[in-house]
C-alpha cells in the first residue's frame, strides 16, 4: 500500500497533501515528513486529507504527535477534507474539539454535531 | 575432524567422477548437510574440494589450481555474510524467547476477574491480532452491588502498549473507594497517562459502572467507540455516546457522564475498534451487522453472545484479525429470588 505526501508552501503556510491509506505500514512515511517541520517556531500547517480513504489509530497517533509538537512551538495545525469515516474518527476520539478541522464541503450537510 | 570430512568428501567425489550417476550426486547432496552441521565455511568447502582434486587428479593444468585459489577468495565474503546471518538468527531466537516471557508477564500482570453481581451476567472476549494485546479489559467489583469495567485500546502495539496498560491497571487499583464514578475514573487515569506517555501515544477508554440496587449503568468515554445498548422491550439498539478526549493528550479534560436504566433482558456491548472496524474484502462491516449478530443470540448467556460475535467476525476475516478484538457484554437478568 502506498502513501504520498506532497508539500507546498504558500504564503508561509506549510500545506501537506496526503494521498493514500494511513495505517501501521504507511504511517512512518507520514510521520517522517511531519517530524521534519514540526519544530519550526510558529508553524502554520494545513493537512489536506481529501484523498485519504482510510486511516487507523496509528495514523491518528501521527496527527496527535504532530499537533502536540506544533502547538508546543506556538504554531497551528489545520486538517481539511475529511471524509465521513475519518471525521467520525476525529469526533469519537474528541480530537475534533481540540484540532482545527474543516470537513469536505460536500459532506457538511450530513455531519452530525 | 575436518580431515575426516575431507577424506569422506574425496571418496564421494571420486565415485561421482567415475559414475556421474544421479545416486552418487544425491549422496553428495546429503553430505553437504554435514558441512553445514559442522559449520564449515564456504571457502573451506572449496579448499576441501581442491585438496581432494589434487589427490585424485594431480595432473590437471596449473590454471585449474590457480582458479581454485581465486574462487576461495571469492567465497570468503559469502562465509562472513553467512556467519552474520547465523548470529542474527541466534539473536532473534533470544528476542523471541524474551517476547514469550513478556507476554506471560503481561498475562499475569493484567489478569482480571469477571465481577459477581446479582442479576448481572458478564461475558467477554479479548483476542490479540499479534502476540501482544493492545486492548485491555479490567473489571472492578467494588462490592456485591456494583460492577465496573474499563475497556481500553492503547495506540501503538507491542511492548510500549503493554507497559502503558500496566500503568492503567495500577492507576485503577489505586482508586480510592467512593471515587469510582466513570467521569472521575477517566479524569484520574488521564492525569496519570498524560504525565507518562510520549507525544504520539494515546489510549481510548470506555468506562462503565453498573449498580444493581438501581439497575443503572453509568458510563463515560475517553475517545472510545460508543457502546451499544439493547433495549429488550422495544427490540432496538442505541449508541451510548459520551463526549471526552482520548487519554494522554492533555490534562483538564471534561468527561461527560450519562446513565441508562436497564430492564431484564437488556444488554450493553462495549467494544474496541477491532470489532467495529472489521474489514473484509467487501469493505468495512456496518454497525447494523454487529447489531443483528448480537440480537440473534440475545437469549443466550453474555459469554456465549461475546463468543458468537467473535467467531462470526473473525470468520469473515478468515481468522486473521487485522486488529486486536475485544468485546465485553453486561446483560441484565431477572434476579433469582
Short mmCIF file of C-alpha atoms in Angstrom, two decimals:
data_model
loop_
_atom_site.label_atom_id
_atom_site.label_comp_id
_atom_site.label_asym_id
_atom_site.label_seq_id
_atom_site.Cartn_x
_atom_site.Cartn_y
_atom_site.Cartn_z
CA UNK A 1 0.00 0.00 0.00
CA UNK A 2 1.31 3.41 -0.99
CA UNK A 3 1.18 6.75 0.68
CA UNK A 4 2.17 10.01 -0.95
CA UNK A 5 2.85 13.18 0.93
CA UNK A 6 3.27 16.36 -1.10
CA UNK A 7 4.43 19.58 0.46
CA UNK A 8 3.65 23.03 -0.90
CA UNK A 9 4.50 26.29 0.73
CA UNK A 10 2.05 29.11 0.14
CA UNK A 11 2.10 32.45 1.94
CA UNK A 12 4.12 30.98 4.80
CA UNK A 13 1.63 28.13 5.25
CA UNK A 14 3.04 24.63 5.00
CA UNK A 15 0.43 22.80 3.01
CA UNK A 16 0.58 19.00 3.01
CA UNK A 17 -1.48 16.93 0.65
CA UNK A 18 -1.72 13.32 1.76
CA UNK A 19 -2.81 10.67 -0.73
CA UNK A 20 -3.46 7.01 0.10
CA UNK A 21 -4.26 4.95 3.18
CA UNK A 22 -2.71 5.69 6.54
CA UNK A 23 -2.10 2.57 8.58
CA UNK A 24 0.68 0.93 10.56
CA UNK A 25 2.68 0.35 7.38
CA UNK A 26 2.40 3.77 5.79
CA UNK A 27 2.22 5.94 8.92
CA UNK A 28 6.03 6.06 9.31
CA UNK A 29 6.28 7.83 5.93
CA UNK A 30 3.86 10.49 7.07
CA UNK A 31 5.49 10.76 10.48
CA UNK A 32 8.89 11.31 8.90
CA UNK A 33 7.60 14.13 6.69
CA UNK A 34 5.79 15.88 9.50
CA UNK A 35 8.55 15.46 12.06
CA UNK A 36 10.87 17.33 9.73
CA UNK A 37 8.86 20.55 10.12
CA UNK A 38 7.14 20.25 13.49
CA UNK A 39 9.93 22.01 15.40
CA UNK A 40 9.61 25.21 13.38
CA UNK A 41 8.53 28.07 15.65
CA UNK A 42 5.02 29.38 14.90
CA UNK A 43 4.49 26.85 12.16
CA UNK A 44 1.23 27.26 10.26
CA UNK A 45 0.42 23.84 8.86
CA UNK A 46 -2.51 22.66 6.82
CA UNK A 47 -3.07 18.97 6.15
CA UNK A 48 -5.33 18.09 3.27
CA UNK A 49 -6.74 14.58 3.73
CA UNK A 50 -9.34 14.71 0.96
CA UNK A 51 -7.60 11.84 -0.79
CA UNK A 52 -7.27 9.65 2.25
CA UNK A 53 -9.97 6.97 2.32
CA UNK A 54 -8.78 5.06 5.31
CA UNK A 55 -6.86 5.74 8.45
CA UNK A 56 -6.40 3.65 11.57
CA UNK A 57 -5.31 4.56 15.07
CA UNK A 58 -1.64 4.56 14.07
CA UNK A 59 -2.43 7.39 11.67
CA UNK A 60 -4.33 9.18 14.36
CA UNK A 61 -1.22 8.85 16.52
CA UNK A 62 0.84 10.64 13.91
CA UNK A 63 -1.56 13.58 13.82
CA UNK A 64 -1.78 13.76 17.59
CA UNK A 65 2.01 13.78 17.89
CA UNK A 66 2.27 16.46 15.22
CA UNK A 67 -0.44 18.56 16.80
CA UNK A 68 1.19 18.43 20.22
CA UNK A 69 4.64 19.29 18.89
CA UNK A 70 3.43 22.17 16.71
CA UNK A 71 1.31 23.58 19.49
CA UNK A 72 4.23 23.43 21.91
CA UNK A 73 6.19 25.55 19.43
CA UNK A 74 3.49 28.17 19.15
CA UNK A 75 2.15 27.01 15.80
CA UNK A 76 -1.21 25.95 14.44
CA UNK A 77 -2.49 22.80 12.70
CA UNK A 78 -5.50 22.66 10.47
CA UNK A 79 -6.86 19.46 8.97
CA UNK A 80 -9.12 19.59 5.94
CA UNK A 81 -11.02 17.33 3.57
CA UNK A 82 -12.06 14.57 5.97
CA UNK A 83 -14.49 12.03 4.57
CA UNK A 84 -17.33 10.75 6.73
CA UNK A 85 -15.45 7.80 8.20
CA UNK A 86 -12.45 9.94 9.07
CA UNK A 87 -14.49 12.74 10.55
CA UNK A 88 -16.33 10.19 12.72
CA UNK A 89 -12.92 9.03 13.94
CA UNK A 90 -11.92 12.58 14.87
CA UNK A 91 -15.27 13.15 16.57
CA UNK A 92 -15.37 9.94 18.61
CA UNK A 93 -11.84 10.49 19.83
CA UNK A 94 -12.67 14.04 20.88
CA UNK A 95 -9.85 15.35 18.69
CA UNK A 96 -12.24 17.47 16.64
CA UNK A 97 -12.71 19.58 19.77
CA UNK A 98 -9.05 20.49 20.03
CA UNK A 99 -7.72 20.37 16.48
CA UNK A 100 -8.90 22.86 13.86
CA UNK A 101 -10.85 20.68 11.43
CA UNK A 102 -12.61 21.56 8.23
CA UNK A 103 -14.84 18.95 6.63
CA UNK A 104 -15.27 18.19 2.97
CA UNK A 105 -17.78 20.77 1.79
CA UNK A 106 -19.90 18.18 0.03
CA UNK A 107 -20.28 16.22 3.26
CA UNK A 108 -21.03 19.09 5.58
CA UNK A 109 -24.73 18.55 5.47
CA UNK A 110 -24.71 15.00 6.79
CA UNK A 111 -22.34 15.71 9.61
CA UNK A 112 -23.86 15.17 12.99
CA UNK A 113 -22.73 17.56 15.64
CA UNK B 1 37.63 -33.78 12.27
CA UNK B 2 37.88 -31.60 9.11
CA UNK B 3 40.46 -34.07 7.87
CA UNK B 4 37.91 -36.86 8.28
CA UNK B 5 35.32 -34.80 6.44
CA UNK B 6 37.90 -34.13 3.71
CA UNK B 7 38.63 -37.83 3.35
CA UNK B 8 34.95 -38.69 3.03
CA UNK B 9 34.42 -35.87 0.57
CA UNK B 10 37.21 -37.21 -1.59
CA UNK B 11 35.63 -40.68 -1.70
CA UNK B 12 32.25 -39.29 -2.66
CA UNK B 13 33.75 -37.01 -5.29
CA UNK B 14 35.74 -39.90 -6.76
CA UNK B 15 32.64 -42.06 -7.02
CA UNK B 16 30.77 -39.31 -8.76
CA UNK B 17 33.56 -38.52 -11.20
CA UNK B 18 33.71 -42.23 -12.10
CA UNK B 19 29.98 -42.88 -12.36
CA UNK B 20 28.40 -39.46 -12.88
CA UNK B 21 25.20 -41.08 -11.66
CA UNK B 22 22.22 -39.41 -10.03
CA UNK B 23 22.63 -41.63 -6.99
CA UNK B 24 26.17 -40.51 -6.29
CA UNK B 25 25.16 -36.93 -6.82
CA UNK B 26 22.43 -37.44 -4.25
CA UNK B 27 24.98 -38.83 -1.78
CA UNK B 28 26.92 -35.61 -2.30
CA UNK B 29 23.85 -33.52 -1.60
CA UNK B 30 23.26 -35.38 1.62
CA UNK B 31 26.88 -34.94 2.56
CA UNK B 32 26.68 -31.19 2.13
CA UNK B 33 24.49 -31.16 5.25
CA UNK B 34 27.47 -32.33 7.24
CA UNK B 35 29.35 -29.24 6.09
CA UNK B 36 26.55 -27.12 7.44
CA UNK B 37 26.29 -29.08 10.69
CA UNK B 38 29.99 -28.76 11.30
CA UNK B 39 29.79 -25.08 10.37
CA UNK B 40 32.37 -25.41 7.65
CA UNK B 41 32.58 -22.07 5.82
CA UNK B 42 32.01 -21.89 2.04
CA UNK B 43 35.64 -21.01 1.39
CA UNK B 44 36.73 -24.08 3.36
CA UNK B 45 34.45 -26.27 1.25
CA UNK B 46 36.30 -25.10 -1.87
CA UNK B 47 39.57 -25.77 -0.06
CA UNK B 48 38.47 -29.31 0.73
CA UNK B 49 37.44 -29.73 -2.90
CA UNK B 50 40.80 -28.53 -4.11
CA UNK B 51 42.70 -30.85 -1.77
CA UNK B 52 40.58 -33.81 -2.86
CA UNK B 53 41.11 -32.98 -6.50
CA UNK B 54 44.86 -32.62 -6.05
CA UNK B 55 44.94 -36.16 -4.72
CA UNK B 56 42.53 -37.62 -7.27
CA UNK B 57 43.70 -35.85 -10.42
CA UNK B 58 47.14 -34.43 -9.73
CA UNK B 59 47.89 -33.91 -13.40
CA UNK B 60 45.38 -31.15 -14.08
CA UNK B 61 46.72 -27.93 -15.51
CA UNK B 62 48.09 -25.31 -13.15
CA UNK B 63 45.45 -22.85 -14.28
CA UNK B 64 42.82 -25.04 -12.58
CA UNK B 65 44.59 -24.83 -9.21
CA UNK B 66 45.12 -21.09 -9.58
CA UNK B 67 41.46 -20.59 -10.40
CA UNK B 68 40.57 -22.63 -7.29
CA UNK B 69 42.58 -20.23 -5.13
CA UNK B 70 40.79 -17.38 -6.83
CA UNK B 71 37.42 -18.97 -6.05
CA UNK B 72 38.41 -19.43 -2.39
CA UNK B 73 38.99 -15.67 -2.15
CA UNK B 74 35.64 -15.07 -3.81
CA UNK B 75 33.85 -17.19 -1.24
CA UNK B 76 35.31 -15.54 1.86
CA UNK B 77 32.65 -12.81 1.89
CA UNK B 78 29.90 -15.34 1.47
CA UNK B 79 31.28 -17.04 4.53
CA UNK B 80 31.28 -13.81 6.53
CA UNK B 81 27.74 -12.98 5.50
CA UNK B 82 26.62 -16.46 6.40
CA UNK B 83 28.14 -16.19 9.86
CA UNK B 84 26.45 -12.82 10.37
CA UNK B 85 23.17 -14.34 9.31
CA UNK B 86 23.58 -17.19 11.75
CA UNK B 87 24.36 -14.83 14.58
CA UNK B 88 21.26 -12.77 13.72
CA UNK B 89 19.15 -15.89 13.86
CA UNK B 90 20.51 -16.67 17.30
CA UNK B 91 19.78 -13.12 18.45
CA UNK B 92 16.29 -13.38 17.06
CA UNK B 93 15.71 -16.60 18.95
CA UNK B 94 16.75 -14.87 22.16
CA UNK B 95 14.43 -11.93 21.45
CA UNK B 96 11.60 -14.30 20.67
CA UNK B 97 12.14 -16.02 24.00
CA UNK B 98 12.09 -12.67 25.78
CA UNK B 99 8.90 -11.76 23.96
CA UNK B 100 7.33 -15.00 25.15
CA UNK B 101 8.33 -14.21 28.70
CA UNK B 102 6.99 -10.64 28.32
CA UNK B 103 3.68 -11.98 27.02
CA UNK B 104 3.41 -14.28 30.03
CA UNK B 105 4.24 -11.43 32.37
CA UNK B 106 1.62 -9.29 30.65
CA UNK B 107 -0.98 -12.02 31.04
CA UNK B 108 -0.22 -12.47 34.71
CA UNK B 109 0.08 -8.79 35.50
CA UNK B 110 -3.03 -7.74 33.67
CA UNK B 111 -5.36 -10.57 34.52
CA UNK B 112 -8.80 -9.63 35.68
CA UNK B 113 -11.78 -11.50 37.06
CA UNK B 114 -15.35 -11.12 35.97
CA UNK B 115 -17.35 -9.33 38.62
CA UNK B 116 -20.02 -11.11 40.53
CA UNK B 117 -23.14 -9.03 40.99
CA UNK B 118 -26.64 -10.32 41.40
CA UNK B 119 -28.72 -10.05 38.26
CA UNK B 120 -25.79 -9.09 36.04
CA UNK B 121 -24.45 -11.54 33.50
CA UNK B 122 -20.98 -10.65 32.24
CA UNK B 123 -19.26 -12.13 29.20
CA UNK B 124 -16.16 -11.08 27.32
CA UNK B 125 -13.63 -11.96 24.64
CA UNK B 126 -10.32 -10.20 24.06
CA UNK B 127 -8.21 -11.61 21.29
CA UNK B 128 -4.90 -10.08 20.15
CA UNK B 129 -4.15 -9.83 16.43
CA UNK B 130 -0.46 -10.42 17.14
CA UNK B 131 1.48 -11.72 20.06
CA UNK B 132 0.79 -8.91 22.50
CA UNK B 133 -2.64 -7.46 23.04
CA UNK B 134 -3.12 -3.68 22.65
CA UNK B 135 -6.65 -3.94 24.01
CA UNK B 136 -7.24 -4.12 27.70
CA UNK B 137 -10.19 -5.09 29.85
CA UNK B 138 -10.26 -4.56 33.56
CA UNK B 139 -13.10 -5.31 35.95
CA UNK B 140 -13.64 -3.79 39.35
CA UNK B 141 -16.05 -5.42 41.74
CA UNK B 142 -16.41 -2.77 44.40
CA UNK B 143 -19.00 -4.53 46.49
CA UNK B 144 -21.77 -7.03 45.99
CA UNK B 145 -23.92 -4.46 44.20
CA UNK B 146 -21.50 -2.64 41.95
CA UNK B 147 -19.54 -3.91 38.97
CA UNK B 148 -17.37 -1.70 36.78
CA UNK B 149 -15.43 -2.31 33.63
CA UNK B 150 -12.78 -0.45 31.70
CA UNK B 151 -12.34 -1.30 28.04
CA UNK B 152 -9.24 0.32 26.61
CA UNK B 153 -7.35 0.39 23.35
CA UNK B 154 -3.76 1.51 23.52
CA UNK B 155 -2.49 3.15 20.36
CA UNK B 156 0.70 1.53 19.36
CA UNK B 157 1.27 -2.17 19.69
CA UNK B 158 3.67 -4.50 21.34
CA UNK B 159 5.82 -3.74 24.32
CA UNK B 160 5.23 0.04 24.70
CA UNK B 161 1.49 -0.64 24.66
CA UNK B 162 1.86 -3.37 27.26
CA UNK B 163 3.81 -1.08 29.55
CA UNK B 164 1.15 1.55 29.13
CA UNK B 165 -1.51 -0.93 30.18
CA UNK B 166 0.26 -1.75 33.40
CA UNK B 167 0.06 1.95 34.13
CA UNK B 168 -3.71 1.93 33.63
CA UNK B 169 -4.10 -1.13 35.74
CA UNK B 170 -2.16 0.21 38.68
CA UNK B 171 -3.91 3.53 38.34
CA UNK B 172 -7.24 1.80 38.68
CA UNK B 173 -6.11 -0.41 41.51
CA UNK B 174 -5.20 2.76 43.33
CA UNK B 175 -8.65 4.30 43.02
CA UNK B 176 -9.99 5.13 46.40
CA UNK B 177 -13.30 3.76 47.40
CA UNK B 178 -16.16 6.07 46.60
CA UNK B 179 -14.28 7.75 43.79
CA UNK B 180 -15.32 5.31 41.12
CA UNK B 181 -17.81 7.32 39.11
CA UNK B 182 -16.89 6.92 35.44
CA UNK B 183 -16.02 10.58 34.83
CA UNK B 184 -13.81 10.67 37.94
CA UNK B 185 -12.03 7.47 36.95
CA UNK B 186 -11.23 8.75 33.48
CA UNK B 187 -10.03 12.03 34.90
CA UNK B 188 -7.62 10.26 37.26
CA UNK B 189 -6.33 7.84 34.62
CA UNK B 190 -5.88 10.72 32.18
CA UNK B 191 -3.69 12.58 34.65
CA UNK B 192 -1.53 9.51 35.16
CA UNK B 193 -1.23 8.74 31.47
CA UNK B 194 -0.70 12.33 30.32
CA UNK B 195 2.37 12.65 32.51
CA UNK B 196 3.90 9.44 31.37
CA UNK B 197 3.49 8.88 27.65
CA UNK B 198 5.22 10.37 24.67
CA UNK B 199 3.57 12.60 22.10
CA UNK B 200 2.21 10.10 19.64
CA UNK B 201 0.91 7.63 22.19
CA UNK B 202 -2.62 7.66 23.49
CA UNK B 203 -5.35 5.46 24.87
CA UNK B 204 -9.04 5.32 24.25
CA UNK B 205 -11.13 4.03 27.12
CA UNK B 206 -14.75 3.33 27.85
CA UNK B 207 -15.66 3.07 31.49
CA UNK B 208 -18.97 1.67 32.65
CA UNK B 209 -20.38 1.09 36.11
CA UNK B 210 -23.42 -1.00 36.91
CA UNK B 211 -25.23 -0.59 40.18
CA UNK B 212 -27.62 -3.48 40.84
CA UNK B 213 -29.55 -1.55 43.50
CA UNK B 214 -30.94 0.86 40.93
CA UNK B 215 -30.20 -1.24 37.81
CA UNK B 216 -28.41 1.75 36.34
CA UNK B 217 -25.44 1.66 34.08
CA UNK B 218 -23.45 4.88 34.11
CA UNK B 219 -20.65 5.48 31.66
CA UNK B 220 -18.04 7.86 30.33
CA UNK B 221 -15.78 7.65 27.33
CA UNK B 222 -12.31 8.89 26.59
CA UNK B 223 -12.34 8.96 22.82
CA UNK B 224 -13.59 5.38 22.66
CA UNK B 225 -16.05 3.66 20.33
CA UNK B 226 -19.56 4.17 21.68
CA UNK B 227 -21.04 1.13 23.41
CA UNK B 228 -24.27 -0.41 22.12
CA UNK B 229 -27.28 -0.59 24.39
CA UNK B 230 -30.01 -3.06 23.52
CA UNK B 231 -33.45 -2.33 24.83
CA UNK B 232 -35.24 -5.69 25.03
CA UNK B 233 -38.72 -4.22 25.37
CA UNK B 234 -38.53 -2.22 22.14
CA UNK B 235 -36.04 -4.53 20.42
CA UNK B 236 -33.86 -1.57 19.46
CA UNK B 237 -30.25 -0.57 19.78
CA UNK B 238 -28.92 2.78 20.90
CA UNK B 239 -25.37 4.07 20.82
CA UNK B 240 -24.06 5.14 24.19
CA UNK B 241 -22.17 8.29 23.29
CA UNK B 242 -20.34 10.41 25.81
CA UNK B 243 -18.00 13.19 24.86
CA UNK B 244 -14.46 13.07 26.09
CA UNK B 245 -10.96 13.32 24.68
CA UNK B 246 -8.55 10.39 24.35
CA UNK B 247 -6.38 9.77 27.41
CA UNK B 248 -2.86 11.13 27.38
CA UNK B 249 -3.30 14.20 25.18
CA UNK B 250 -3.89 16.96 27.68
CA UNK B 251 -4.88 17.47 31.28
CA UNK B 252 -8.10 19.07 32.45
CA UNK B 253 -10.37 17.24 30.09
CA UNK B 254 -14.05 17.25 30.92
CA UNK B 255 -15.60 13.82 30.53
CA UNK B 256 -19.33 13.61 30.10
CA UNK B 257 -21.16 11.02 32.11
CA UNK B 258 -24.51 9.52 31.23
CA UNK B 259 -26.62 6.68 32.51
CA UNK B 260 -29.24 4.24 31.30
CA UNK B 261 -31.60 2.21 33.37
CA UNK B 262 -31.52 -1.45 32.44
CA UNK B 263 -34.52 -3.77 32.38
CA UNK B 264 -34.47 -7.55 32.30
CA UNK B 265 -33.09 -8.81 29.00
CA UNK B 266 -31.34 -5.52 28.19
CA UNK B 267 -27.66 -5.72 27.43
CA UNK B 268 -24.75 -3.40 26.75
CA UNK B 269 -21.93 -4.32 24.39
CA UNK B 270 -18.64 -2.50 24.82
CA UNK B 271 -16.14 -2.96 22.04
CA UNK B 272 -12.85 -1.77 20.62
CA UNK B 273 -12.33 -0.66 17.03
CA UNK B 274 -11.02 -4.13 16.20
CA UNK B 275 -14.72 -5.07 16.25
CA UNK B 276 -16.34 -2.03 14.68
CA UNK B 277 -13.65 -1.61 12.03
CA UNK B 278 -13.74 -5.23 10.94
CA UNK B 279 -12.61 -5.15 7.35
CA UNK B 280 -13.45 -7.78 4.80
CA UNK B 281 -12.83 -7.99 1.09
CA UNK B 282 -16.11 -6.17 0.51
CA UNK B 283 -15.18 -3.30 2.83
CA UNK B 284 -15.94 -2.34 6.41
CA UNK B 285 -18.59 -4.07 8.40
CA UNK B 286 -21.66 -1.97 9.11
CA UNK B 287 -22.81 -1.27 12.64
CA UNK B 288 -26.15 -2.86 11.71
CA UNK B 289 -24.45 -6.19 11.04
CA UNK B 290 -22.93 -6.19 14.50
CA UNK B 291 -26.33 -5.37 15.97
CA UNK B 292 -28.00 -8.18 14.04
CA UNK B 293 -25.35 -10.67 15.14
CA UNK B 294 -25.86 -9.71 18.77
CA UNK B 295 -29.62 -9.67 18.57
CA UNK B 296 -29.73 -13.12 17.02
CA UNK B 297 -28.22 -14.59 20.20
CA UNK B 298 -29.83 -12.27 22.75
CA UNK B 299 -31.36 -15.18 24.66
CA UNK B 300 -28.03 -16.81 25.30
CA UNK B 301 -25.61 -16.07 28.11
CA UNK B 302 -23.43 -12.95 27.86
CA UNK B 303 -20.35 -15.13 27.37
CA UNK B 304 -21.98 -17.08 24.54
CA UNK B 305 -23.02 -13.81 22.91
CA UNK B 306 -19.49 -12.41 23.04
CA UNK B 307 -18.06 -15.63 21.64
CA UNK B 308 -20.66 -15.73 18.89
CA UNK B 309 -19.78 -12.22 17.73
CA UNK B 310 -16.09 -13.05 17.82
CA UNK B 311 -16.50 -16.27 15.84
CA UNK B 312 -18.64 -14.62 13.20
CA UNK B 313 -16.42 -11.57 12.71
CA UNK B 314 -13.15 -13.47 12.90
CA UNK B 315 -14.64 -15.92 10.40
CA UNK B 316 -15.29 -13.05 8.00
CA UNK B 317 -11.58 -12.23 8.18
CA UNK B 318 -10.63 -15.87 7.78
CA UNK B 319 -9.36 -15.84 11.37
CA UNK B 320 -6.58 -13.40 10.54
CA UNK B 321 -7.50 -10.45 12.69
CA UNK B 322 -6.45 -7.05 11.38
CA UNK B 323 -6.58 -5.52 14.84
CA UNK B 324 -6.96 -6.64 18.44
CA UNK B 325 -10.54 -7.66 19.08
CA UNK B 326 -12.36 -7.02 22.34
CA UNK B 327 -15.98 -7.16 23.36
CA UNK B 328 -17.49 -7.05 26.84
CA UNK B 329 -21.17 -7.67 27.44
CA UNK B 330 -23.16 -6.65 30.51
CA UNK B 331 -26.59 -8.22 30.44
CA UNK B 332 -29.33 -7.79 32.98
CA UNK B 333 -31.02 -10.99 34.02
CA UNK B 334 -34.07 -11.38 36.18
CA UNK B 335 -32.86 -11.67 39.75
CA UNK B 336 -33.31 -15.04 41.29
CA UNK B 337 -35.31 -14.95 44.44
#
